[in-house]
């Protein structure tokens, strides 16, 4: 081992400036990781590129057991560029377990991939040719970002600077030097200062502000215009990100936003916050709207943040012109944490920031190299939040028109203003963004809605994080986002939870400023109450035992039995089921020798059949070679002619029933908070209950359910509430147990 100098000198030797080294020392975790990475390289002096890569590893590597491996790849120059390191870190983030599959790791990280100048020249030549007509027409006003975006797809591990240089050279070769016309700025239509959605006629331009003597008059004017547009109508919005499935916490948000609007004769928008094209999928857009509708709500309008990309860009320009935003080149790693170093570009001249912002829009700058930051300190101490970042990823709605995308901190309040939202209702963690919300609207002189915060809703024995659910799916612990053991809304629907019960649960929880962490039993109680009034009763047998009635009272061997759908209120209807000479009962409803507490069927104890008006008495029991009872032979009498039995049991006909599959679910996690590492040191994945799903393929159900549809719900008498699963086919019905009839007193 080499003798280690003090950490400041060590970090400077690794390529950091002295100021950056001292800033790094303030973060003990990063300092320790960076020092360990340098020690692993085993040399004190090395070129700056290696030191820069090691520093990025120290700040971004999530699973420290991978540190020796990734450092060795950097030290041996297998990982040489930022993009290779980004791919390597992404791979390790998604594949944290050991041992590491180094062949897949190397492939994902571009190890050994060398992109020659000839390859770059060839790709750029083809892309320039494909865009030649537009280049000749628009000349140097052509947005080269489209070409660079496609080049990055084809040359993933190429040096971006070399690609950009090659493109500039080929365009110069095609178009020649810039003419005077090329140097003139592009003419733009005059942009209105206020943006009133739905094409409202009243707008103000920037030179109108001389009419206002002070900010109070301006705010009064903006509120008056808002009230003219809305007529004083309450307007709320539910603004989910379309990168995952909604969960139980979203049910509260949906109920509050839509419910508050409805209670005040207002309207609620469904606005997708689609500003991160890398993670958004069409199935999530459809799934979110489906769940909103399932809960019984219809959005006034379905909108997208991307509907307003041009307006948001123009407002960002306004912010720059007011010297309230600037272009910054600090890396993502430098901006992380509570107290990042101040930006050396904070006082950049306005014209320079405007020009660079336009370069960002045109795709002339590398992804990750540049951001637009706002000159504002948030309530949680975060300084100068990012407003725009570069992402060379086509958008699902706007295609490749944009390669810069606004952040939540920039988008949220401005979209609320554009849509004339009156009440921005959000969870408590956004309280730290409230000052930013008001500051941004007021800084660009547009109407500012009011923001109200409320406490989130969490349930014990579950996880709702999109990333953690995806990990459960990838590990094969659950099948998909709608696995009935999860608490996503699609999972709860599949399990059979009625939307009315979820809405009732949210109403009982109420709206306060405090975080609500509840046991699932409160939700389950709401489900029982709802299903008790809405789920018709049928008979099913989960573990069948055959019973033959030797003196069946009908020569035809069959009787039609009328069964009430709701025994407590027979006016709600009934259905007919078939009683035959051979029936199935639950195996647990028979005991050879009954003890004093046992009230069902036994060799010395008769039992009644529900709804049939018959009492059974055992003649004999037939057993297998192993001594298991396989069939009972019994006689029957009418209830009127028999002593009253201690119990009546459910049954199905052995000759006219349906075979079905029944899935019984229990809690997925063993502990109340599976994410608490002090209780579950191995992490939430290790806390999963391996017996959380049991599948029974031998169950029987009466034929009256044959025409039922997916998600139809029933009470299986004496067993619980069950719902028809989407896996049902023409040949096999599949039922999920929604919930037992009563809460299990022994449940942890």
XYZ file of C-alpha atoms in Angstrom:
748
model
C 0.000 0.000 0.000
C 1.175 3.507 -0.750
C 1.434 6.089 2.007
C -1.710 8.250 1.760
C -1.262 12.024 1.937
C -3.921 14.239 3.531
C -7.261 14.068 1.701
C -7.144 17.589 0.236
C -3.789 16.903 -1.434
C -4.988 13.467 -2.486
C -8.113 14.860 -4.152
C -6.143 17.624 -5.879
C -3.675 15.017 -7.150
C -6.658 13.109 -8.511
C -7.649 16.106 -10.622
C -10.003 18.191 -8.456
C -9.433 21.885 -7.941
C -8.530 22.832 -4.395
C -11.939 24.523 -3.980
C -13.746 21.408 -5.232
C -11.611 19.189 -2.987
C -12.537 21.252 0.069
C -16.222 21.182 -0.914
C -16.036 17.398 -1.270
C -14.564 17.030 2.213
C -17.796 18.486 3.641
C -19.555 15.295 2.537
C -18.066 12.477 4.618
C -19.706 9.699 2.618
C -18.473 10.971 -0.751
C -15.018 11.734 0.679
C -14.636 8.219 2.071
C -15.821 6.655 -1.176
C -13.545 8.842 -3.324
C -10.532 8.120 -1.110
C -11.266 4.394 -1.263
C -11.566 4.548 -5.053
C -8.186 6.303 -5.319
C -6.622 3.756 -2.956
C -7.972 0.931 -5.108
C -6.161 2.387 -8.117
C -2.985 2.130 -5.947
C -1.270 5.108 -7.525
C -1.316 8.721 -6.397
C -0.574 10.436 -9.692
C -2.769 9.687 -12.656
C -4.293 11.694 -15.464
C -7.231 13.966 -14.750
C -9.711 11.955 -16.832
C -9.330 8.955 -14.512
C -9.722 11.155 -11.433
C -12.868 12.720 -12.871
C -14.383 9.282 -13.529
C -13.490 8.104 -10.028
C -15.144 11.189 -8.562
C -18.335 10.469 -10.515
C -18.288 6.895 -9.208
C -17.949 8.159 -5.640
C -21.010 10.378 -5.936
C -23.263 8.121 -8.018
C -22.557 4.462 -7.234
C -25.551 3.126 -5.275
C -24.217 -0.267 -4.225
C -20.720 0.089 -2.754
C -19.877 -3.615 -3.077
C -19.384 -2.923 -6.790
C -16.735 -0.255 -6.117
C -13.644 -2.473 -6.608
C -14.945 -3.805 -9.919
C -15.882 -0.511 -11.531
C -12.706 1.191 -10.276
C -10.595 -1.576 -11.805
C -12.362 -1.019 -15.146
C -11.549 2.697 -14.984
C -7.949 2.132 -13.873
C -7.345 -0.314 -16.727
C -8.905 2.159 -19.208
C -11.721 -0.224 -20.097
C -14.069 2.611 -19.143
C -12.673 5.816 -20.598
C -15.543 8.194 -21.294
C -18.441 9.779 -19.409
C -20.995 7.941 -21.515
C -19.341 4.573 -20.864
C -19.343 5.324 -17.142
C -22.997 6.438 -17.240
C -23.965 3.151 -18.895
C -21.866 1.194 -16.393
C -23.462 2.911 -13.405
C -26.950 2.390 -14.845
C -26.234 -1.313 -15.296
C -25.002 -1.687 -11.705
C -28.001 0.237 -10.400
C -30.384 -2.159 -12.149
C -28.316 -5.274 -11.352
C -27.145 -4.815 -7.759
C -26.784 -8.461 -6.784
C -23.508 -10.373 -6.714
C -21.757 -12.003 -8.435
C -21.615 -9.531 -11.286
C -22.054 -10.896 -14.811
C -18.972 -9.169 -16.226
C -19.694 -10.114 -19.837
C -23.104 -8.415 -19.716
C -21.633 -5.521 -17.745
C -18.902 -5.019 -20.352
C -21.406 -5.196 -23.201
C -23.753 -2.678 -21.566
C -20.843 -0.319 -20.809
C -19.290 -0.383 -24.259
C -16.032 -1.927 -23.069
C -13.779 -2.478 -26.051
C -16.017 -0.476 -28.363
C -13.897 1.844 -30.464
C -15.671 4.267 -32.793
C -13.260 5.315 -35.519
C -13.270 8.745 -37.209
C -14.203 6.950 -40.445
C -17.317 5.470 -38.817
C -18.340 8.872 -37.483
C -17.758 10.461 -40.881
C -19.830 7.779 -42.611
C -22.799 8.070 -40.230
C -22.832 11.890 -40.318
C -22.578 11.841 -44.113
C -25.690 9.650 -44.365
C -27.644 11.773 -41.882
C -26.697 15.009 -43.656
C -27.802 13.478 -46.948
C -31.141 12.446 -45.399
C -31.723 16.041 -44.263
C -30.147 17.711 -47.290
C -33.314 19.321 -48.647
C -34.104 20.998 -45.307
C -30.474 22.052 -44.849
C -30.375 23.733 -48.248
C -33.696 25.469 -47.576
C -33.048 26.604 -43.997
C -29.247 26.790 -44.191
C -27.682 27.666 -40.818
C -31.099 28.177 -39.203
C -31.682 24.399 -39.510
C -32.021 22.666 -36.130
C -29.004 20.348 -36.094
C -30.270 18.742 -32.889
C -32.270 16.250 -34.981
C -29.130 15.009 -36.700
C -27.138 14.873 -33.463
C -29.932 12.930 -31.751
C -29.947 10.299 -34.493
C -26.155 10.215 -34.538
C -26.099 9.451 -30.816
C -28.447 6.524 -31.377
C -26.194 5.088 -34.080
C -22.900 5.966 -32.376
C -23.779 5.448 -28.738
C -20.213 5.356 -27.432
C -18.674 7.930 -29.763
C -17.105 11.130 -28.384
C -19.843 13.769 -28.666
C -17.365 16.549 -29.399
C -15.901 14.682 -32.342
C -19.418 13.934 -33.667
C -20.391 17.615 -33.371
C -17.175 18.742 -35.036
C -17.697 16.328 -37.943
C -21.278 17.554 -38.415
C -20.186 21.210 -38.429
C -17.500 20.423 -41.008
C -19.878 18.573 -43.343
C -22.514 21.318 -43.092
C -19.855 23.906 -43.918
C -18.811 21.785 -46.890
C -22.434 21.592 -48.072
C -23.510 25.185 -47.473
C -20.276 27.146 -47.607
C -19.458 30.030 -45.243
C -22.305 31.870 -43.508
C -23.777 34.740 -45.496
C -25.112 37.993 -44.031
C -28.619 36.523 -44.189
C -27.444 33.496 -42.201
C -26.065 35.774 -39.476
C -29.358 37.653 -39.057
C -31.408 36.408 -36.074
C -34.502 34.455 -36.973
C -37.631 36.568 -36.893
C -40.128 35.492 -34.273
C -43.777 36.428 -33.827
C -44.446 38.697 -30.870
C -45.074 36.495 -27.859
C -47.944 37.504 -25.564
C -46.965 37.927 -21.956
C -49.985 36.138 -20.535
C -51.168 32.778 -21.755
C -54.822 32.115 -21.128
C -55.686 28.571 -22.066
C -58.390 27.551 -24.527
C -57.681 30.522 -26.821
C -59.098 33.206 -24.542
C -59.058 36.520 -26.304
C -57.436 38.853 -23.741
C -53.646 39.036 -23.630
C -51.102 41.664 -22.645
C -47.729 42.322 -24.232
C -44.616 43.298 -22.315
C -44.786 47.003 -23.149
C -48.200 47.243 -21.464
C -46.655 47.055 -18.013
C -45.854 50.750 -17.899
C -49.553 51.189 -17.059
C -49.022 49.511 -13.694
C -47.468 51.587 -10.940
C -46.799 48.799 -8.484
C -46.942 45.052 -8.056
C -50.160 45.195 -6.053
C -52.019 46.629 -9.019
C -50.550 43.935 -11.260
C -51.609 41.090 -8.962
C -55.080 42.585 -8.669
C -55.315 42.786 -12.454
C -54.203 39.155 -12.848
C -56.783 37.932 -10.343
C -59.521 39.949 -12.024
C -58.623 38.417 -15.388
C -58.612 34.934 -13.850
C -62.093 35.519 -12.413
C -63.336 36.827 -15.770
C -62.163 33.632 -17.454
C -63.425 31.174 -14.836
C -66.409 33.048 -13.474
C -65.120 32.254 -9.988
C -65.367 28.520 -10.683
C -63.306 26.158 -8.503
C -60.703 24.444 -10.706
C -58.444 21.651 -9.454
C -56.206 19.161 -11.216
C -54.787 15.693 -10.690
C -51.258 15.781 -12.224
C -49.654 12.275 -12.212
C -46.406 11.342 -13.938
C -47.146 8.715 -16.636
C -44.211 6.491 -15.665
C -45.938 3.977 -13.411
C -49.227 2.651 -12.111
C -51.294 4.542 -9.540
C -51.347 3.214 -5.972
C -53.506 3.550 -2.844
C -51.984 6.952 -2.006
C -53.137 8.256 -5.392
C -56.692 7.180 -4.541
C -56.682 9.817 -1.791
C -55.264 12.441 -4.179
C -57.910 11.612 -6.805
C -60.707 11.758 -4.241
C -59.489 15.062 -2.814
C -58.923 16.825 -6.146
C -62.043 15.571 -7.906
C -64.129 15.532 -4.725
C -63.266 19.101 -3.701
C -64.147 20.375 -7.180
C -67.409 18.413 -7.229
C -68.418 19.600 -3.760
C -67.988 23.216 -4.915
C -69.643 22.805 -8.345
C -66.238 23.086 -9.970
C -64.174 21.045 -12.415
C -61.055 18.918 -12.188
C -58.457 18.437 -14.928
C -56.423 15.281 -15.445
C -53.031 16.616 -16.507
C -50.198 14.216 -17.308
C -46.827 15.570 -16.155
C -45.081 14.151 -19.225
C -41.759 15.984 -18.993
C -39.483 12.928 -18.721
C -39.725 11.057 -22.049
C -37.222 8.372 -21.006
C -39.616 6.764 -18.519
C -43.065 7.372 -20.022
C -45.059 4.607 -21.705
C -48.453 4.586 -23.403
C -49.731 1.862 -21.060
C -49.259 4.218 -18.113
C -51.270 7.002 -19.785
C -54.150 4.615 -20.446
C -53.841 2.966 -17.038
C -54.062 6.283 -15.162
C -57.220 7.425 -16.974
C -58.712 3.956 -16.531
C -58.195 4.133 -12.761
C -59.631 7.652 -12.482
C -62.741 6.466 -14.327
C -62.864 3.265 -12.240
C -63.028 5.340 -9.056
C -66.075 7.044 -10.548
C -64.600 10.328 -11.751
C -64.592 11.944 -15.188
C -61.977 14.647 -15.889
C -63.240 18.000 -17.163
C -60.367 17.863 -19.659
C -57.415 15.525 -20.178
C -54.300 17.624 -20.780
C -50.529 17.166 -20.879
C -47.660 19.333 -19.725
C -46.320 18.810 -23.254
C -49.338 20.744 -24.588
C -47.573 23.822 -23.260
C -43.929 23.163 -24.176
C -43.774 26.283 -26.375
C -45.417 28.486 -23.747
C -43.087 27.102 -21.064
C -40.039 27.771 -23.265
C -41.178 31.346 -23.895
C -41.680 31.917 -20.167
C -38.180 30.582 -19.530
C -36.880 33.216 -21.958
C -38.785 35.861 -19.967
C -37.106 34.603 -16.799
C -33.653 34.874 -18.383
C -34.383 38.376 -19.686
C -35.292 39.428 -16.136
C -31.915 38.038 -14.961
C -33.777 35.458 -12.855
C -32.343 32.427 -14.635
C -28.991 31.513 -16.125
C -27.237 28.785 -18.067
C -25.052 26.580 -15.873
C -22.488 23.893 -16.745
C -22.174 22.176 -13.379
C -22.538 18.412 -13.647
C -25.344 16.428 -12.081
C -22.940 15.041 -9.479
C -22.001 18.550 -8.369
C -25.636 19.614 -7.934
C -26.563 16.643 -5.752
C -26.903 16.916 -2.017
C -28.111 19.534 0.428
C -25.334 22.085 0.027
C -23.844 21.957 -3.479
C -21.148 24.486 -4.368
C -22.426 27.787 -5.846
C -22.422 27.987 -9.610
C -19.532 29.980 -11.113
C -21.923 30.908 -13.967
C -24.610 32.502 -11.763
C -23.744 36.031 -12.904
C -23.430 35.141 -16.573
C -24.531 38.024 -18.878
C -28.167 37.818 -20.000
C -27.404 37.789 -23.767
C -24.965 34.924 -23.230
C -27.565 32.854 -21.346
C -30.173 33.591 -24.013
C -27.812 32.436 -26.769
C -26.847 29.266 -24.885
C -30.497 28.485 -24.108
C -31.210 28.674 -27.815
C -28.235 26.365 -28.449
C -29.728 23.955 -25.916
C -33.024 24.029 -27.792
C -31.298 23.367 -31.106
C -29.394 20.369 -29.734
C -25.963 21.926 -30.086
C -24.884 21.067 -26.543
C -24.263 17.605 -25.078
C -26.756 15.919 -22.805
C -25.765 16.479 -19.175
C -23.434 19.357 -20.023
C -25.797 22.280 -19.523
C -28.898 23.265 -17.565
C -31.049 26.343 -17.124
C -31.242 27.222 -13.418
C -33.510 29.676 -11.593
C -32.080 32.263 -9.208
C -34.092 31.251 -6.188
C -33.556 29.540 -2.833
C -36.315 27.084 -1.911
C -37.751 26.635 1.588
C -35.711 23.473 2.155
C -32.499 25.391 1.391
C -32.082 24.051 -2.143
C -30.425 26.787 -4.167
C -31.102 27.627 -7.805
C -33.283 24.664 -8.855
C -32.939 23.412 -12.417
C -35.626 24.606 -14.844
C -34.505 22.870 -18.069
C -32.190 19.987 -18.934
C -31.075 18.371 -22.182
C -32.428 14.930 -23.093
C -31.889 13.528 -26.569
C -34.912 11.285 -26.263
C -37.916 11.609 -28.589
C -41.137 12.494 -26.795
C -44.198 10.270 -27.186
C -46.327 13.261 -28.260
C -43.959 15.869 -29.686
C -41.472 13.479 -31.334
C -38.038 15.007 -31.832
C -39.259 18.614 -31.894
C -37.701 19.200 -28.465
C -34.456 17.997 -26.963
C -34.796 20.108 -23.816
C -37.426 19.358 -21.217
C -38.652 21.401 -18.240
C -38.430 20.058 -14.697
C -41.305 19.619 -12.272
C -40.227 22.717 -10.300
C -40.562 24.824 -13.440
C -43.548 23.141 -15.088
C -45.978 22.552 -12.256
C -47.003 26.057 -11.254
C -46.874 27.496 -14.785
C -49.205 24.794 -16.143
C -51.551 25.461 -13.221
C -51.576 29.126 -14.214
C -52.050 28.423 -17.919
C -55.058 26.210 -17.138
C -56.452 28.804 -14.713
C -56.414 26.336 -11.803
C -57.869 27.955 -8.676
C -56.589 25.460 -6.062
C -53.330 23.543 -6.422
C -53.834 20.642 -4.000
C -50.711 18.590 -3.299
C -49.155 16.391 -0.632
C -47.155 17.736 2.288
C -43.700 17.122 0.829
C -44.409 19.883 -1.713
C -44.674 22.457 1.051
C -40.943 23.078 0.574
C -41.744 24.077 -3.012
C -44.548 26.489 -2.152
C -42.341 29.584 -2.122
C -40.855 28.480 -5.450
C -44.382 28.038 -6.838
C -45.395 31.594 -5.918
C -41.999 33.076 -6.812
C -41.999 31.670 -10.344
C -45.550 32.746 -11.233
C -44.926 36.223 -9.864
C -41.506 36.480 -11.529
C -42.967 36.040 -15.006
C -46.025 38.133 -14.080
C -48.768 35.587 -14.620
C -51.758 34.594 -12.495
C -50.734 32.567 -9.431
C -53.125 29.919 -8.011
C -53.214 29.101 -4.309
C -51.363 25.970 -3.140
C -52.754 23.807 -0.319
C -50.870 20.843 1.104
C -52.301 17.759 2.806
C -50.814 14.674 4.443
C -50.019 11.611 2.346
C -51.724 8.267 2.829
C -49.505 5.225 3.405
C -50.413 1.662 4.354
C -48.334 -0.739 6.392
C -47.131 -4.116 5.061
C -46.545 -2.775 1.569
C -44.298 -0.740 -0.731
C -45.637 1.647 -3.363
C -42.414 3.032 -4.883
C -42.372 2.431 -8.640
C -38.714 1.429 -8.523
C -39.278 -1.045 -5.677
C -42.337 -2.614 -7.280
C -40.329 -3.036 -10.473
C -37.649 -4.798 -8.438
C -40.281 -7.217 -7.064
C -41.462 -7.879 -10.623
C -37.926 -8.411 -11.934
C -37.187 -10.825 -9.064
C -40.293 -12.870 -9.909
C -41.820 -12.248 -6.476
C -44.937 -10.687 -8.008
C -46.164 -11.131 -11.545
C -46.817 -7.555 -12.643
C -48.084 -4.156 -11.531
C -51.565 -5.634 -11.042
C -50.520 -8.568 -8.875
C -53.292 -8.714 -6.204
C -50.743 -8.734 -3.379
C -49.702 -5.175 -4.231
C -51.514 -1.969 -3.344
C -51.527 -0.418 -6.790
C -55.033 0.487 -7.888
C -54.942 -2.040 -10.733
C -53.905 -4.724 -8.233
C -56.714 -3.817 -5.837
C -59.232 -3.922 -8.691
C -57.946 -7.333 -9.766
C -58.193 -8.627 -6.223
C -61.815 -7.495 -6.127
C -61.736 -4.315 -4.027
C -64.739 -2.250 -5.202
C -64.042 1.415 -6.042
C -66.836 2.498 -3.696
C -64.904 0.932 -0.809
C -61.725 2.836 -1.700
C -63.656 6.098 -1.905
C -65.329 5.341 1.430
C -61.922 4.570 2.949
C -60.487 7.882 1.699
C -63.491 9.742 3.118
C -63.018 8.095 6.524
C -59.293 8.888 6.543
C -60.155 12.523 5.828
C -57.824 15.342 4.845
C -55.332 16.715 7.372
C -51.819 18.052 7.305
C -50.456 14.933 8.996
C -49.008 11.852 7.324
C -51.466 8.931 7.618
C -49.865 5.510 8.106
C -52.615 2.943 8.565
C -52.986 -0.807 8.900
C -54.700 -2.444 5.907
C -57.490 -3.623 8.257
C -59.257 -0.241 8.031
C -59.391 -0.511 4.235
C -60.481 -4.149 4.501
C -63.345 -3.172 6.798
C -64.610 -0.734 4.152
C -64.336 -3.488 1.543
C -66.400 -5.899 3.693
C -69.097 -3.296 4.277
C -69.404 -2.558 0.564
C -69.315 -6.164 -0.624
C -71.798 -7.273 2.018
C -74.339 -5.036 0.290
C -73.288 -5.597 -3.335
C -71.831 -9.108 -3.770
C -74.515 -11.773 -4.445
C -74.214 -15.044 -2.522
C -73.348 -18.302 -4.276
C -72.058 -21.634 -3.016
C -68.596 -22.969 -3.765
C -66.448 -25.736 -2.290
C -62.703 -25.168 -2.124
C -61.569 -28.643 -1.013
C -64.281 -31.087 -2.141
C -65.361 -34.256 -0.363
C -67.934 -36.320 -2.287
C -71.223 -37.175 -0.573
C -73.818 -39.591 -2.008
C -77.400 -39.402 -0.706
C -78.658 -42.990 -0.792
C -82.335 -42.117 -0.280
C -82.477 -39.026 -2.492
C -86.082 -37.723 -2.350
C -86.541 -37.425 -6.109
C -86.505 -40.349 -8.526
C -85.057 -38.136 -11.241
C -82.031 -37.603 -9.023
C -82.211 -33.826 -9.194
C -83.989 -30.915 -7.477
C -83.977 -27.202 -8.322
C -83.178 -25.149 -5.229
C -83.921 -21.434 -5.023
C -81.038 -19.545 -3.393
C -81.470 -15.876 -2.356
C -78.763 -13.562 -3.695
C -78.932 -11.557 -0.464
C -80.459 -13.637 2.361
C -80.936 -10.550 4.541
C -83.076 -8.946 1.822
C -84.685 -11.541 -0.428
C -86.381 -8.779 -2.443
C -83.009 -8.248 -4.182
C -83.501 -11.446 -6.153
C -82.483 -15.079 -6.232
C -81.024 -17.748 -8.485
C -81.555 -21.476 -8.958
C -78.951 -24.095 -8.217
C -79.161 -27.851 -8.704
C -79.249 -30.398 -5.876
C -78.348 -33.916 -7.046
C -77.889 -37.324 -5.496
C -74.128 -36.731 -5.373
C -72.821 -33.480 -3.960
C -69.542 -31.990 -2.750
C -69.031 -30.520 0.702
C -65.935 -28.933 2.239
C -63.512 -31.572 3.491
C -63.129 -29.505 6.675
C -66.897 -29.793 7.286
C -66.575 -33.513 8.120
C -64.884 -35.073 11.162
C -65.043 -38.759 11.975
C -65.282 -38.246 15.735
C -66.601 -34.833 16.754
C -65.306 -33.076 19.851
C -67.575 -30.945 22.008
C -66.849 -27.707 20.122
C -67.330 -29.201 16.642
C -70.814 -28.467 15.263
C -70.665 -29.758 11.676
C -70.907 -33.211 10.080
C -69.531 -36.270 11.911
C -70.175 -39.983 12.183
C -72.328 -39.353 15.232
C -73.640 -35.888 14.349
C -76.097 -34.853 11.633
C -75.776 -31.642 9.635
C -78.124 -29.482 7.560
C -77.658 -28.435 3.912
C -78.059 -24.704 3.340
C -81.125 -23.697 1.321
C -82.042 -27.370 0.620
C -84.222 -28.024 3.680
C -82.500 -31.373 4.253
C -80.585 -32.916 7.151
C -77.876 -35.519 6.437
C -76.974 -38.507 8.624
C -73.922 -40.689 7.951
C -74.379 -44.322 6.850
C -70.758 -45.100 6.131
C -67.467 -43.539 5.041
C -65.387 -44.990 2.228
C -61.627 -44.677 2.652
C -58.582 -44.987 0.425
C -55.763 -47.472 0.990
C -54.006 -44.708 2.965
C -56.943 -44.344 5.304
C -58.191 -41.029 3.897
C -61.935 -40.527 3.585
C -62.808 -40.301 -0.137
C -66.612 -40.500 -0.095
C -69.491 -40.354 2.376
C -72.729 -42.285 1.983
C -75.594 -40.614 3.812
C -79.357 -40.578 4.235
C -81.457 -37.465 4.301
C -84.620 -36.236 5.958
C -86.464 -32.976 5.701
C -85.730 -30.352 8.315
C -89.304 -30.623 9.570
C -88.892 -34.363 10.278
C -85.525 -34.142 12.008
C -84.119 -32.723 15.205
C -82.602 -29.292 14.528
C -78.935 -29.784 13.559
C -76.169 -27.747 15.189
C -75.020 -26.340 11.823
C -75.957 -25.917 8.156
C -73.132 -26.280 5.638
C -72.736 -25.172 2.012
C -72.473 -27.608 -0.894
C -72.474 -27.902 -4.679
C -73.827 -30.557 -7.005
C -71.181 -33.103 -7.981
C -72.700 -33.518 -11.457
C -73.694 -29.955 -12.357
C -70.979 -27.710 -10.934
C -68.009 -25.945 -12.489
C -64.400 -26.787 -11.789
C -62.500 -23.598 -11.062
C -59.173 -22.237 -9.878
C -59.120 -20.263 -6.640
C -56.207 -18.026 -5.643
C -55.926 -17.068 -1.995
C -53.695 -14.125 -1.106
C -52.157 -13.072 2.183
C -49.787 -10.262 3.099
C -46.771 -9.937 0.853
C -44.506 -8.660 3.637
C -43.888 -9.976 7.142
C -43.226 -6.622 8.850
C -45.280 -3.448 9.075
C -42.540 -1.372 7.468
C -40.515 -3.620 5.155
C -38.422 -0.604 4.077
C -37.099 -0.021 7.618
C -33.555 -1.418 7.533
C -33.363 -1.405 11.336
C -36.113 -4.042 11.330
C -35.362 -5.654 7.956
C -31.578 -5.277 7.543
C -31.547 -7.296 4.326
C -33.894 -4.908 2.560
C -37.567 -5.158 1.643
C -37.057 -7.964 -0.894
C -35.861 -10.270 1.893
C -39.019 -9.544 3.905
C -41.363 -11.130 1.367
C -43.655 -13.912 2.543
C -43.069 -16.962 0.330
C -46.549 -18.265 1.245
C -48.408 -15.110 0.231
C -50.178 -16.924 -2.632
C -51.801 -20.353 -2.650
C -53.462 -21.731 -5.782
C -56.217 -24.331 -5.609
C -57.157 -25.954 -8.916
C -59.604 -28.482 -7.437
C -62.328 -26.086 -6.299
C -65.974 -26.309 -7.429
C -68.589 -23.578 -7.807
C -72.275 -23.695 -8.697
C -73.190 -23.215 -12.361
C -75.108 -19.976 -11.778
C -71.835 -18.010 -12.121
C -71.034 -19.368 -15.572
C -71.987 -16.194 -17.442
C -70.318 -13.793 -15.005
C -67.752 -11.314 -16.342
C -64.198 -10.462 -15.324
C -64.138 -8.448 -12.062
C -67.659 -9.597 -11.075
C -67.758 -10.189 -7.341
C -69.501 -12.832 -5.207
C -69.705 -13.957 -1.639
C -68.923 -17.666 -1.474
C -71.141 -18.611 1.442
C -69.208 -19.215 4.652
C -65.866 -18.718 2.823
C -65.339 -15.080 1.878
C -65.609 -12.610 -0.972
C -64.226 -13.593 -4.373
C -63.697 -11.852 -7.712
C -63.355 -13.253 -11.246
C -59.762 -12.829 -12.442
C -58.773 -11.718 -15.988
C -56.960 -15.072 -16.414
C -60.399 -16.717 -16.732
C -60.891 -18.624 -20.009
C -63.809 -20.390 -21.673
C -62.562 -23.617 -20.107
C -61.553 -22.494 -16.616
C -62.908 -19.820 -14.333
C -60.336 -18.218 -12.031
C -61.368 -16.559 -8.765
C -59.277 -14.358 -6.493
C -60.202 -14.268 -2.844
C -60.736 -10.600 -2.156
C -61.063 -10.882 1.607
C -62.296 -13.343 4.260
C -65.757 -12.830 5.752
C -64.177 -11.759 9.029
C -60.793 -10.305 9.910
C -58.311 -12.987 10.911
C -57.722 -12.394 14.606
C -54.403 -14.234 14.447
C -52.991 -12.074 11.677
C -49.851 -10.163 12.558
